[in-house]
Coordinates of C-alpha atoms and ligand atoms in Angstrom, one line a residue:
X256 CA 0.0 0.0 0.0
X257 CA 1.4 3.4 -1.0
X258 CA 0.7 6.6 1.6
X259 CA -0.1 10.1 0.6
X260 CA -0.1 13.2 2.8
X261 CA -0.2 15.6 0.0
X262 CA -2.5 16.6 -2.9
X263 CA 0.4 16.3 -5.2
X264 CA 1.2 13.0 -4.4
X265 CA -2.6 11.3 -4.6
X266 CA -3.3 12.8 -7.9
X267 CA 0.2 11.5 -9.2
X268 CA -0.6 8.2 -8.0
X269 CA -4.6 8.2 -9.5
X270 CA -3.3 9.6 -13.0
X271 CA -0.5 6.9 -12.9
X272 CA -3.2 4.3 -12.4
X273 CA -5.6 5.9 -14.8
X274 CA -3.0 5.9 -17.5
X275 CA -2.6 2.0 -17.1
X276 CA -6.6 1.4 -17.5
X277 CA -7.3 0.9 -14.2
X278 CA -10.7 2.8 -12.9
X279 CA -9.9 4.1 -9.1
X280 CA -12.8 3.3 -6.3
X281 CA -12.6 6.0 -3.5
X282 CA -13.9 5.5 0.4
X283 CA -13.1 8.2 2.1
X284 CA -12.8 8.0 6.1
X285 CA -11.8 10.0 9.1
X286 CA -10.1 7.1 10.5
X287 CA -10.8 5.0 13.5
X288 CA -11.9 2.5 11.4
X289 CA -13.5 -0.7 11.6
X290 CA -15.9 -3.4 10.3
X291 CA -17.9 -1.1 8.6
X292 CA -15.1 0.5 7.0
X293 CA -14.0 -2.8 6.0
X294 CA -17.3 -3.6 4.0
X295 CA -17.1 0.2 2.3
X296 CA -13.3 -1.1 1.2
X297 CA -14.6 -4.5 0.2
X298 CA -17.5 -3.0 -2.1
X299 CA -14.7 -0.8 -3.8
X300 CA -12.7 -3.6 -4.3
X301 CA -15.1 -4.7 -6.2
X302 CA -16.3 -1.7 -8.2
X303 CA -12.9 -0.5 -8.7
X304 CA -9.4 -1.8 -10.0
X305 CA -7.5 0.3 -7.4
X306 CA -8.8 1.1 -4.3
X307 CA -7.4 4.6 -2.4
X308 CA -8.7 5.5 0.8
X309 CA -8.8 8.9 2.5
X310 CA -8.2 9.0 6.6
X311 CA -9.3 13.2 7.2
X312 CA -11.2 14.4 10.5
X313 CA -12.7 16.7 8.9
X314 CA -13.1 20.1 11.3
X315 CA -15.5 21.9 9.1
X316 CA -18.5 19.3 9.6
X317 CA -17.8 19.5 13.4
X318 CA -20.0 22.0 15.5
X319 CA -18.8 24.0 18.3
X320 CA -18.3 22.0 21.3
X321 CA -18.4 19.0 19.6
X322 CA -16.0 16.1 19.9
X323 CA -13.1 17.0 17.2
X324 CA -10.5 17.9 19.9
X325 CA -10.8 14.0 21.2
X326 CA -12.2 12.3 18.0
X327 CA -9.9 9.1 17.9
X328 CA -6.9 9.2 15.8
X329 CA -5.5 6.2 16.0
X330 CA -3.8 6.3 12.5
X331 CA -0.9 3.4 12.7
X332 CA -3.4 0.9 13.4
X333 CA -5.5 2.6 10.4
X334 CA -3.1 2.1 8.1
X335 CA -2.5 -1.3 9.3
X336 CA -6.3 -2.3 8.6
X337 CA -6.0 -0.7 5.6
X338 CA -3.3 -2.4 3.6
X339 CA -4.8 -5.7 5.4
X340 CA -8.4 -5.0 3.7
X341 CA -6.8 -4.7 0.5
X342 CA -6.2 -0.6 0.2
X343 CA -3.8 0.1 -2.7
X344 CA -3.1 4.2 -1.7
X345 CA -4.0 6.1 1.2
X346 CA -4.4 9.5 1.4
X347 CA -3.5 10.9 4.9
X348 CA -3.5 15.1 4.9
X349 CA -2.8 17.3 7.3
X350 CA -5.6 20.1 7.7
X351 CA -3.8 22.5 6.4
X352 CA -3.8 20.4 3.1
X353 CA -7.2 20.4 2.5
X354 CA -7.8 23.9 3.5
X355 CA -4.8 26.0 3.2
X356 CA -6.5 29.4 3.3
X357 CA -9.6 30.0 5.3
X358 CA -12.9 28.2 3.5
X359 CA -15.2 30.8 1.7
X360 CA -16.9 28.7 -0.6
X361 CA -19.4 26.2 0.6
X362 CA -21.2 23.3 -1.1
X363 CA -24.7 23.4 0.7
X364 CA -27.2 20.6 0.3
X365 CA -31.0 22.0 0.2
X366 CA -33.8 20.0 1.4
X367 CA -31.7 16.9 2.4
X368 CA -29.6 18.9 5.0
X369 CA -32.5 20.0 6.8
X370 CA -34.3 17.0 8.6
X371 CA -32.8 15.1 11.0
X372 CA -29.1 15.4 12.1
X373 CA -29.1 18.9 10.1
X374 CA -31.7 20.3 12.6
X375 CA -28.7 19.4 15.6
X376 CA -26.1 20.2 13.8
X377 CA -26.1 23.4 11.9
X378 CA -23.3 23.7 9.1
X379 CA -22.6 19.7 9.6
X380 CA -23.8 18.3 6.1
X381 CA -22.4 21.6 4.4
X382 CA -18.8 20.9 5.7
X383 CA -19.2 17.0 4.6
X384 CA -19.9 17.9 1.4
X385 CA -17.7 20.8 0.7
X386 CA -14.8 18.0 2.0
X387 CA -16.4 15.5 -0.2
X388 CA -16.1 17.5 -3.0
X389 CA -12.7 18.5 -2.5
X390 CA -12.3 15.1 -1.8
X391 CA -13.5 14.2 -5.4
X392 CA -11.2 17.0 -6.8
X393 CA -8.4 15.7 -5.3
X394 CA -8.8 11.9 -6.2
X395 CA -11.1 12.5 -9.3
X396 CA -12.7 8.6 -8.7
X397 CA -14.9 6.4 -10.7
X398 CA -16.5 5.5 -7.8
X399 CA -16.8 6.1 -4.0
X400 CA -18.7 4.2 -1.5
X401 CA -20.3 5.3 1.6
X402 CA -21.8 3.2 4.6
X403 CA -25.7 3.7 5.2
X404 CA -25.2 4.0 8.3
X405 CA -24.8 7.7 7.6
X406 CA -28.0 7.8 5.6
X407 CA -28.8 11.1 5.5
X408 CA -24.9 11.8 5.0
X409 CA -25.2 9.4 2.0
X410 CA -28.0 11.1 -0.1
X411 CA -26.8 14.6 0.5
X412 CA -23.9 13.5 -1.5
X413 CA -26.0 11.5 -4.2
X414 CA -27.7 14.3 -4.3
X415 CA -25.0 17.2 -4.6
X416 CA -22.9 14.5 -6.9
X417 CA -25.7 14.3 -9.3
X418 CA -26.7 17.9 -9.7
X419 CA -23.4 19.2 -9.9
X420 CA -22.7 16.8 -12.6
X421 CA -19.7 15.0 -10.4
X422 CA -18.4 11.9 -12.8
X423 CA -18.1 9.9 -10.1
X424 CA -20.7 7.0 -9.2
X425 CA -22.3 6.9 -5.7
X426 CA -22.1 3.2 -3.9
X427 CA -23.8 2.1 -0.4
X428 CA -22.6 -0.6 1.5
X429 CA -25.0 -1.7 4.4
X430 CA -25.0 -1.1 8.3
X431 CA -22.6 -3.5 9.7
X432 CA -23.7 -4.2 13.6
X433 CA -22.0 -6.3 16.3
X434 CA -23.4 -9.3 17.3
X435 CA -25.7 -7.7 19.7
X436 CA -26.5 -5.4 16.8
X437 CA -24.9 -2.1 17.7
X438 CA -24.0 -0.7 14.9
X439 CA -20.4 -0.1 13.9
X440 CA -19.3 3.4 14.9
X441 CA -16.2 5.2 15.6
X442 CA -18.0 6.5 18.3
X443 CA -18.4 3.3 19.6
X444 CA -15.0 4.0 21.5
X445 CA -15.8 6.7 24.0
X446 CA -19.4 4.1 25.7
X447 CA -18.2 2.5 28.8
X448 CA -19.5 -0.8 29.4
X449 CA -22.6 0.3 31.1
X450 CA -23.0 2.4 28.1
X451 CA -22.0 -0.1 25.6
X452 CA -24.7 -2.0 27.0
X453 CA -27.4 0.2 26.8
X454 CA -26.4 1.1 23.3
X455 CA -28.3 -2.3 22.2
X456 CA -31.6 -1.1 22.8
X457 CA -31.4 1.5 19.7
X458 CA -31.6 -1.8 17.4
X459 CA -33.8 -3.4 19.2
X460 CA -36.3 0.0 19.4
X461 CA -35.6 0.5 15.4
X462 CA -36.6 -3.4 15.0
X463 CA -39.3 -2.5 17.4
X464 CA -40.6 -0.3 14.9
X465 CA -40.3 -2.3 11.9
X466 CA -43.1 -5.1 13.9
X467 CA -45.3 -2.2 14.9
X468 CA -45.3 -1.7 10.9
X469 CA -45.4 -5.6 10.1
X470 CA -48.3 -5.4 12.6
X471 CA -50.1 -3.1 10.1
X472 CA -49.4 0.3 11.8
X473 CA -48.6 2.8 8.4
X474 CA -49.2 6.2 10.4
X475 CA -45.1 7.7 10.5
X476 CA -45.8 9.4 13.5
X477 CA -47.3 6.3 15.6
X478 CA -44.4 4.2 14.2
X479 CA -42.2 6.8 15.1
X480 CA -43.9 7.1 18.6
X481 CA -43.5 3.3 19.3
X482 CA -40.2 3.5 18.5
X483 CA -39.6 6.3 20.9
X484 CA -41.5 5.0 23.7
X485 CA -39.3 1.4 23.6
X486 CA -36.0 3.4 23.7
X487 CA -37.5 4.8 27.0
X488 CA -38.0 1.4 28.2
X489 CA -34.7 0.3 27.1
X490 CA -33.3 3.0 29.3
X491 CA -32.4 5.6 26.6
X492 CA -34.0 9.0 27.6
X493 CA -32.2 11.4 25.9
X494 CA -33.4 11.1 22.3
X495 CA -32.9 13.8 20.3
X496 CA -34.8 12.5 17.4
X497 CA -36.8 9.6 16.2
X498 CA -38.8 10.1 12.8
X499 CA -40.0 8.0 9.8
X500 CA -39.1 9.4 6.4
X501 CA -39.4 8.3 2.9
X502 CA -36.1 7.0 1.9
X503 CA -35.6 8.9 -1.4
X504 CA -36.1 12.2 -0.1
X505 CA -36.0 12.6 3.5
X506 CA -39.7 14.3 3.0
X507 CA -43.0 13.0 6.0
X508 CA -44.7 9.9 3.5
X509 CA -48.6 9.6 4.0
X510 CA -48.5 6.6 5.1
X511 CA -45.1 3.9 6.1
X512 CA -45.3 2.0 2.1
X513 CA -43.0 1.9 -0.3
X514 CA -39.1 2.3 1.1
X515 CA -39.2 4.2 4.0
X516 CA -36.1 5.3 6.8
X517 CA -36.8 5.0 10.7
X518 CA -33.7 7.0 12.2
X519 CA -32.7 7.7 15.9
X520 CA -30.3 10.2 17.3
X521 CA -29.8 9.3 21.1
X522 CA -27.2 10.2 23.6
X523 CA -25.8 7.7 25.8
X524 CA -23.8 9.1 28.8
X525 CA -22.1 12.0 26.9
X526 CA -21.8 10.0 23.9
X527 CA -24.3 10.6 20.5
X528 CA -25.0 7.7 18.3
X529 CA -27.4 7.9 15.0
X530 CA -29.1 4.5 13.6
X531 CA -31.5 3.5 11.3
X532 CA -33.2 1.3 9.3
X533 CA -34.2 1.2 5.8
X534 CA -37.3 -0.6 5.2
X535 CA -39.0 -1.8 2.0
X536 CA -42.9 -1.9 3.0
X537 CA -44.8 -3.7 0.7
X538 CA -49.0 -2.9 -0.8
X539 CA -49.3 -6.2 0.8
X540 CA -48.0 -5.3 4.2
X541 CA -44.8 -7.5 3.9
X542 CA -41.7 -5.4 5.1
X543 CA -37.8 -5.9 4.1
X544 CA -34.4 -4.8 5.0
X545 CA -33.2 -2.4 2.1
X546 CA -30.4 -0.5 0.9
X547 CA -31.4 3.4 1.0
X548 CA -30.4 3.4 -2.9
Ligands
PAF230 O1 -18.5 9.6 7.1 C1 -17.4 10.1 7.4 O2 -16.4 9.5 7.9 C2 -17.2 11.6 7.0 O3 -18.3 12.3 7.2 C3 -16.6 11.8 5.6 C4 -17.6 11.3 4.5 C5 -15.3 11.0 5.4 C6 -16.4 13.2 5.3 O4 -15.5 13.8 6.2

């Protein structure tokens, strides 16, 4: 695996590989990786001849006394996991790379920015995808894949990726979860046990939800409230949100048909962790897992 820490350097190695025929599949990370990294790096391996990965806490998608002073950089056993899964370049910069002169131009995300995490965290989905797209810039891919996990994050960048006419083809690799199914998350790292532990009721509230709809219930807002109410139970009070939302466009659906997304925002301890799950809900009231796209 080769290592980049300047612009220079990635876009040498891309037009080097680009120049022998082989198309280059992006994933770009802010380190602290794990299983659901791995999956992201496995789907490029497959969409993609040579697989670079970026490792960038970004600071513009982080609010004011949020957690980018003690987001986990632990970058040798990153780069470690990355040339095990398969990573042909990595592109490590130092802030100062990626922004060498104060940011005035912003890429910002209408509509899609605005529900969910984007009501908590002002400026957040605007600073992903003004890193994303310099991101793209930088690496010019054929295709980069993103976890859905990050739903929301996800189609903000279909979105700005298709109407700005970016070449480069949007992939989703699904949730990867732990046994007890808490899902993969850097964030993961900061739950103490007794944390850790109450983190499983989130699945088991979102799969909650999807029975409440097998049970016939297609009102968002009592799916949403059942949802809610079971968190409680589980012992997770501070919710910041819990909403159903079509899938496609983040808008309130009529009625929980067609491919919908239940998504939580909790806190445990001091710690917040998003989840959802993408459902595919049948005329005939049968419900499936999905992929958001
Ligand atoms: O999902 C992440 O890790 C980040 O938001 C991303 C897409 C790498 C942009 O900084």
């Amino acid at each position: 695996m080769e290592r980049f820490d300047t612009v220079r350097g990635i876009r040498d190695y891309v037009s080097r590989e680009r120049s022998r025929g082989q198309s280059v599949a992006f994933v770009p990370t802010m380190g602290a990786l794990h299983d659901g990294h791995r999956a992201c790096i496995e789907v490029a391996g497959e969409i993609g001849d040579a697989v670079v990965a970026s490792i960038f806490v970004n600071p513009t998608q982080f609010g004011p006394g949020e957690d980018l002073s003690r987001y986990p950089r632990p970058l040798d056993e990153d780069l470690s996991m990355c040339e095990n899964w398969g990573v042909d370049a990595v592109f490590v910069p130092e802030a100062g790379e990626i922004y060498p002169a104060p940011q005035t131009v912003w890429v910002e995300v209408e509509n899609l920015s605005v529900p969910l995490c984007g009501r908590s965290r002002p400026g957040h989905f605007r600073g992903v995808a003004t890193v994303v797209l310099k991101l793209f810039n930088i690496v010019r891919p054929d295709s980069a894949v993103f976890g859905q996990k990050d739903a929301q994050q996800a189609l903000v960048i279909r979105e700005m990726t298709r109407q700005l006419d970016l070449p480069v083809a949007i992939t989703l690799s699904p949730t990867v979860r732990e046994s007890d199914g808490v899902a993969m998350s850097s964030r993961n790292r900061y739950l103490s046990a007794t944390e850790r532990s109450l983190a499983t009721g989130i699945y088991r509230s979102l799969q909650h939800g999807r029975e409440t709809i097998e049970r016939g219930e297609t009102e968002p807002v009592r799916v949403a409230g059942d949802v809610r109410r079971r968190l409680e139970i589980e012992g997770i009070r501070d919710i910041e949100y819990v909403e159903l939302l079509s899938a496609g466009d983040l808008s309130l659906p009529a009625r929980a048909k067609g491919k919908v997304l239940i998504a939580v925002a909790v806190r445990v301890g001091t710690t917040r962790l998003i989840d959802n799950l993408c459902l595919d809900v049948r005329e005939d009231g049968k419900v499936d897992e999905a992929l958001l796209f």
